[in-house]
Amino acid sequence: MSILITLLAFALAIGVLVTVHEYGHYWVAKRCGVKVLTFSIGFGKPLLRWQRGETQWQLAAIPLGGYVRMLDEREAPVPVAELDRAFNRQTVGKRMAIVVAGPVANFLLAIFVYWAIFLNGVDVLMPKLGSIEPHSLAAKAGFSVGDTIVAIDQESINSWAEARLGLIERAAAKASVQVEVLRPNGAAVSRTLDFAEIDNEWIDGELAGRIGMSIAVYRNEIGPLLPDGAAAAAGLKQGDKIWKVEDKPTPDWPSFTAAVRARPNLPTRVSVLRAGQPLEFQVLPKSVQEGDQTIGRIGAAPVLDMDAMHALSKSMQYGVVSALGQALHQTWATSSLSLKMMWRMVLGNVSVKQLSGPVAIAGYAGKSAQYGLRAYLEFLCLISISLGVMNLLPVPVLDGGHLMYYFAEILRGRPLSERAMELGQRVGVGLLAALMVVAVFNDLTRLVGG
């Protein structure tokens, strides 16, 4: 059933985003007086087609994209009576407007959907740290349980989502960042995180956890166990209250996991309370490679303290105008972060392993759909923004590549030669093919590794 949901969620997302993108091109082309011959959702052999006015609309076999084909002398002879409606005969300004309309439509879709979400009211998680992993980057910087993040490099932080994005952006820049926090006693203090030597593969959505900070508040007990894990083999059970590891008290889940991680392949005494009675077990943590470290794992998951987590949630209500302001801000912030991450990837500050292909995107679509309508709509916004940003990159074949040609035409006073544009197209196709190979390889690696 989950596979079916994933496929349907992915197909719906791609269908909506491609339709919106291509309709942007179509709508502006019609307003500029250009004749649109074909509006296709998908590539390859048409599965369904119908004629509406002078345009043939169709659904094609390969659903990973679409196109709008316009009257153009470079593609086929154009009757003299329709020369003024050919795309190539339009002014450079009109051609630029038609090309940029696709990405703009994707940004407008994201703004509209975000506006609807904010107008309906949203629940956000406050950036109050519920756990700090011992010996982690966050612990070394002085962060403590109960700290509430209020600013990052003097930029106000109002939610955990904003804090995570702010940290990712600074980590990608390999920068030293000042984080202002409020202690539980109300004191305001500053913490410094130095990302200069951080592993490039850490810079993703899980960065906060990788550096040892989380808003999650865990109960000090054993959660679900892997059937073939070391904890289950030793006799530990779900619900056991964590007490000590090797006679060292472990008063919370982070201290327990830190003690276990430090003992790969070493016999370890774990003391728990079961129904109020103290019990001791001999556990052999499995040796696991994590980056350049060898750590121990016993196959036990934590248990969230749901009362504490609910206390972190805050409801935010917006009016029509303020919701639009939030939507614009969210779209701009996401677009800006996407561009910065792409540039950092070019510089080598972010691993190319962060690239995702259709398999990963389909997985995200399925998961978000199962989490509910709002999660799926937020996923739709994120992919729509990513599609808009990617298409504006100055790469031949993409919309941004065509804009680059038109800017060159303005500077030169005449269009680029057919030879130059053909060469650019080949380079663009090669670059996109290489990126797709890397993205699909990453997808398969995650699939096999997961």
Coordinates of N, CA, C and O in Angstrom, one line a residue, residues 54-144:
E54 N -5.9 26.2 -31.7 CA -4.8 25.9 -32.6 C -3.7 25.1 -31.9 O -2.6 24.8 -32.5
T55 N -3.9 24.7 -30.6 CA -2.9 24.0 -29.9 C -3.3 22.5 -29.6 O -4.5 22.2 -29.3
Q56 N -2.4 21.6 -29.8 CA -2.6 20.2 -29.5 C -2.1 19.9 -28.1 O -1.0 20.2 -27.8
W57 N -3.0 19.5 -27.3 CA -2.7 19.1 -25.9 C -2.5 17.6 -25.8 O -3.3 16.9 -26.4
Q58 N -1.5 17.2 -25.0 CA -1.3 15.7 -24.9 C -0.6 15.3 -23.6 O 0.1 16.1 -22.9
L59 N -0.8 14.0 -23.3 CA -0.1 13.4 -22.2 C 0.8 12.3 -22.8 O 0.3 11.5 -23.6
A60 N 2.1 12.3 -22.5 CA 3.0 11.5 -23.2 C 3.5 10.4 -22.2 O 3.3 10.4 -21.0
A61 N 4.2 9.4 -22.8 CA 4.6 8.2 -22.0 C 5.6 8.4 -20.9 O 5.5 7.7 -19.9
I62 N 6.5 9.3 -21.1 CA 7.6 9.5 -20.1 C 7.2 10.7 -19.2 O 7.3 11.8 -19.7
P63 N 6.8 10.5 -18.0 CA 6.2 11.6 -17.2 C 7.2 12.5 -16.5 O 6.8 13.2 -15.6
L64 N 8.5 12.4 -16.8 CA 9.5 13.2 -16.1 C 9.7 14.6 -16.7 O 10.9 14.9 -17.0
G65 N 8.7 15.3 -17.0 CA 8.9 16.6 -17.6 C 7.8 17.0 -18.6 O 6.7 16.3 -18.6
G66 N 8.0 17.9 -19.5 CA 7.0 18.3 -20.5 C 7.6 19.4 -21.3 O 8.8 19.8 -21.2
Y67 N 6.8 19.9 -22.3 CA 7.3 21.0 -23.1 C 6.2 21.7 -23.8 O 5.1 21.1 -23.9
V68 N 6.4 22.9 -24.3 CA 5.5 23.7 -25.1 C 6.3 23.9 -26.4 O 7.3 24.5 -26.4
R69 N 5.7 23.5 -27.5 CA 6.3 23.7 -28.8 C 5.6 24.8 -29.5 O 4.4 24.8 -29.7
M70 N 6.4 25.8 -29.9 CA 5.8 27.0 -30.6 C 6.2 27.1 -32.0 O 7.2 26.4 -32.5
L71 N 5.5 27.9 -32.8 CA 5.8 28.1 -34.2 C 7.2 28.7 -34.3 O 7.5 29.7 -33.6
D72 N 8.1 28.1 -35.0 CA 9.5 28.6 -35.1 C 10.1 28.2 -36.4 O 10.1 27.0 -36.8
E73 N 10.7 29.2 -37.1 CA 11.3 28.9 -38.4 C 12.6 28.0 -38.3 O 12.9 27.4 -39.3
R74 N 13.2 27.9 -37.1 CA 14.3 27.1 -36.9 C 14.0 25.6 -36.9 O 14.9 24.7 -37.0
E75 N 12.7 25.3 -36.7 CA 12.3 23.9 -36.5 C 11.5 23.4 -37.8 O 11.6 22.2 -38.1
A76 N 10.8 24.3 -38.4 CA 10.1 23.9 -39.6 C 9.7 25.2 -40.4 O 9.6 26.3 -39.8
P77 N 9.4 25.0 -41.7 CA 9.0 26.2 -42.5 C 7.7 26.8 -42.0 O 6.8 26.1 -41.5
V78 N 7.6 28.1 -42.0 CA 6.5 28.8 -41.5 C 5.8 29.6 -42.6 O 6.5 30.3 -43.3
P79 N 4.5 29.4 -42.7 CA 3.7 30.2 -43.8 C 4.0 31.7 -43.6 O 4.0 32.2 -42.5
V80 N 4.1 32.4 -44.8 CA 4.3 33.8 -44.7 C 3.3 34.6 -43.9 O 3.6 35.5 -43.2
A81 N 2.1 34.1 -44.0 CA 1.0 34.8 -43.3 C 1.1 34.7 -41.7 O 0.5 35.5 -41.0
E82 N 2.0 33.7 -41.3 CA 2.1 33.5 -39.8 C 3.5 33.8 -39.3 O 3.8 33.6 -38.2
L83 N 4.3 34.5 -40.2 CA 5.7 34.8 -39.7 C 5.7 35.7 -38.5 O 6.6 35.5 -37.6
D84 N 4.8 36.6 -38.4 CA 4.8 37.5 -37.2 C 4.4 36.7 -35.9 O 4.6 37.3 -34.8
R85 N 3.9 35.5 -36.0 CA 3.6 34.7 -34.9 C 4.6 33.7 -34.5 O 4.4 32.9 -33.6
A86 N 5.7 33.7 -35.2 CA 6.8 32.7 -35.0 C 7.6 33.2 -33.8 O 7.9 34.4 -33.6
F87 N 8.0 32.3 -32.9 CA 8.8 32.6 -31.7 C 10.1 33.3 -32.1 O 10.5 34.3 -31.5
N88 N 10.8 32.8 -33.1 CA 12.1 33.4 -33.4 C 12.0 34.8 -34.0 O 13.0 35.5 -34.1
R89 N 10.8 35.2 -34.4 CA 10.6 36.6 -35.0 C 10.2 37.6 -33.9 O 10.1 38.8 -34.2
Q90 N 10.1 37.2 -32.7 CA 9.7 38.1 -31.6 C 10.9 38.9 -31.1 O 12.0 38.5 -31.3
T91 N 10.6 40.0 -30.5 CA 11.7 40.8 -29.9 C 12.4 40.0 -28.8 O 11.8 39.1 -28.2
V92 N 13.6 40.4 -28.5 CA 14.4 39.7 -27.5 C 13.7 39.8 -26.2 O 13.7 38.9 -25.3
G93 N 13.0 40.9 -25.9 CA 12.3 41.1 -24.6 C 11.1 40.1 -24.5 O 10.9 39.6 -23.4
K94 N 10.4 39.9 -25.6 CA 9.3 39.0 -25.6 C 9.8 37.5 -25.4 O 9.2 36.7 -24.6
R95 N 10.9 37.2 -26.1 CA 11.4 35.9 -26.0 C 11.9 35.6 -24.5 O 11.7 34.5 -24.0
M96 N 12.5 36.6 -23.9 CA 13.0 36.4 -22.5 C 11.8 36.3 -21.6 O 11.8 35.4 -20.7
A97 N 10.7 37.0 -21.8 CA 9.5 36.9 -21.0 C 8.9 35.5 -21.1 O 8.5 35.0 -20.1
I98 N 8.8 35.0 -22.3 CA 8.3 33.6 -22.5 C 9.1 32.6 -21.8 O 8.6 31.7 -21.1
V99 N 10.4 32.7 -21.9 CA 11.3 31.7 -21.3 C 11.3 31.8 -19.8 O 11.2 30.7 -19.1
V100 N 11.3 33.0 -19.2 CA 11.3 33.1 -17.8 C 10.0 32.8 -17.1 O 9.9 32.5 -15.9
A101 N 8.9 32.8 -17.9 CA 7.6 32.6 -17.3 C 7.4 31.2 -16.7 O 6.6 31.1 -15.7
G102 N 8.1 30.2 -17.2 CA 8.0 28.8 -16.6 C 8.5 28.8 -15.2 O 7.7 28.4 -14.2
P103 N 9.8 29.2 -14.9 CA 10.2 29.2 -13.5 C 9.4 30.2 -12.6 O 9.1 29.8 -11.5
V104 N 9.0 31.3 -13.2 CA 8.2 32.2 -12.4 C 6.9 31.6 -11.9 O 6.4 31.8 -10.8
A105 N 6.3 30.8 -12.8 CA 5.1 30.1 -12.5 C 5.3 29.1 -11.3 O 4.4 29.0 -10.5
N106 N 6.4 28.5 -11.3 CA 6.7 27.6 -10.2 C 6.9 28.4 -8.9 O 6.4 27.9 -7.8
F107 N 7.5 29.5 -8.9 CA 7.6 30.3 -7.7 C 6.3 30.8 -7.2 O 6.0 30.8 -6.0
L108 N 5.4 31.2 -8.2 CA 4.1 31.7 -7.9 C 3.2 30.6 -7.2 O 2.4 30.8 -6.3
L109 N 3.4 29.4 -7.7 CA 2.7 28.2 -7.2 C 3.1 28.1 -5.7 O 2.2 27.9 -4.8
A110 N 4.4 28.1 -5.4 CA 4.9 27.9 -4.1 C 4.3 29.1 -3.2 O 3.9 28.8 -2.0
I111 N 4.4 30.3 -3.7 CA 3.8 31.4 -2.9 C 2.4 31.2 -2.6 O 1.9 31.4 -1.4
F112 N 1.6 30.8 -3.5 CA 0.2 30.6 -3.3 C -0.1 29.5 -2.3 O -0.9 29.7 -1.4
V113 N 0.6 28.4 -2.5 CA 0.3 27.3 -1.5 C 0.8 27.6 -0.1 O 0.1 27.3 0.9
Y114 N 2.0 28.2 0.0 CA 2.4 28.7 1.3 C 1.4 29.7 1.9 O 1.2 29.6 3.1
W115 N 0.9 30.6 1.1 CA -0.1 31.6 1.6 C -1.3 30.8 2.2 O -1.8 31.2 3.3
A116 N -1.8 29.8 1.5 CA -2.9 29.1 2.0 C -2.6 28.4 3.3 O -3.4 28.3 4.2
I117 N -1.4 27.8 3.4 CA -1.0 27.1 4.6 C -0.9 28.1 5.8 O -1.5 27.8 6.8
F118 N -0.2 29.2 5.6 CA -0.1 30.2 6.7 C -1.5 30.8 7.0 O -1.7 31.1 8.2
L119 N -2.3 31.0 6.0 CA -3.7 31.6 6.3 C -4.5 30.6 7.2 O -5.3 31.1 8.0
N120 N -4.2 29.3 7.0 CA -5.0 28.3 7.8 C -4.4 28.2 9.2 O -5.0 27.6 10.0
G121 N -3.2 28.8 9.4 CA -2.6 28.7 10.7 C -1.6 27.5 10.8 O -1.9 26.4 10.2
V122 N -0.5 27.7 11.4 CA 0.5 26.6 11.5 C 1.0 26.4 12.9 O 1.0 27.3 13.7
D123 N 1.4 25.2 13.2 CA 2.0 24.9 14.4 C 3.5 24.7 14.2 O 3.9 24.0 13.3
V124 N 4.3 25.5 15.0 CA 5.7 25.4 14.8 C 6.3 24.9 16.1 O 5.7 25.0 17.2
L125 N 7.5 24.2 16.0 CA 8.2 23.7 17.1 C 9.2 24.8 17.6 O 10.0 25.3 16.8
M126 N 9.2 25.1 18.9 CA 10.1 26.1 19.4 C 11.6 25.5 19.4 O 11.7 24.3 19.7
P127 N 12.6 26.4 19.2 CA 13.9 25.9 19.2 C 14.6 25.7 20.5 O 15.6 26.3 20.8
K128 N 13.9 24.9 21.4 CA 14.4 24.7 22.7 C 15.1 23.3 22.7 O 14.4 22.3 22.4
L129 N 16.4 23.3 23.1 CA 17.1 22.0 23.0 C 16.7 21.0 24.1 O 16.8 21.4 25.2
G130 N 16.3 19.9 23.6 CA 15.9 18.8 24.6 C 17.0 17.8 24.9 O 16.9 17.1 25.9
S131 N 18.0 17.7 24.0 CA 19.0 16.8 24.2 C 20.3 17.2 23.6 O 20.3 17.8 22.5
I132 N 21.4 17.0 24.2 CA 22.8 17.4 23.7 C 23.6 16.1 23.8 O 23.8 15.6 24.9
E133 N 24.2 15.7 22.7 CA 25.0 14.5 22.7 C 26.4 14.8 23.4 O 27.0 15.7 22.9
P134 N 26.8 14.0 24.4 CA 28.1 14.3 25.0 C 29.2 14.2 24.0 O 29.2 13.4 23.1
H135 N 30.2 15.0 24.2 CA 31.4 15.1 23.4 C 31.2 15.5 21.9 O 32.1 15.4 21.1
S136 N 30.0 16.0 21.6 CA 29.7 16.4 20.3 C 30.1 17.8 20.0 O 30.6 18.5 21.0
L137 N 30.0 18.3 18.8 CA 30.4 19.7 18.5 C 29.6 20.7 19.3 O 30.1 21.7 19.8
A138 N 28.3 20.4 19.4 CA 27.4 21.2 20.2 C 27.8 21.2 21.7 O 27.8 22.3 22.3
A139 N 28.1 20.1 22.2 CA 28.5 20.0 23.6 C 29.8 20.8 23.9 O 29.9 21.5 24.9
K140 N 30.8 20.6 23.0 CA 32.0 21.3 23.1 C 31.9 22.8 23.0 O 32.6 23.6 23.6
A141 N 30.8 23.3 22.3 CA 30.5 24.7 22.1 C 29.8 25.3 23.4 O 29.7 26.5 23.5
G142 N 29.4 24.4 24.3 CA 28.8 24.9 25.5 C 27.3 24.8 25.5 O 26.6 25.3 26.5
F143 N 26.6 24.3 24.5 CA 25.2 24.2 24.5 C 24.7 23.2 25.6 O 25.4 22.2 25.8
S144 N 23.6 23.5 26.2 CA 23.1 22.6 27.3 C 21.6 22.3 27.0 O 20.9 23.1 26.3

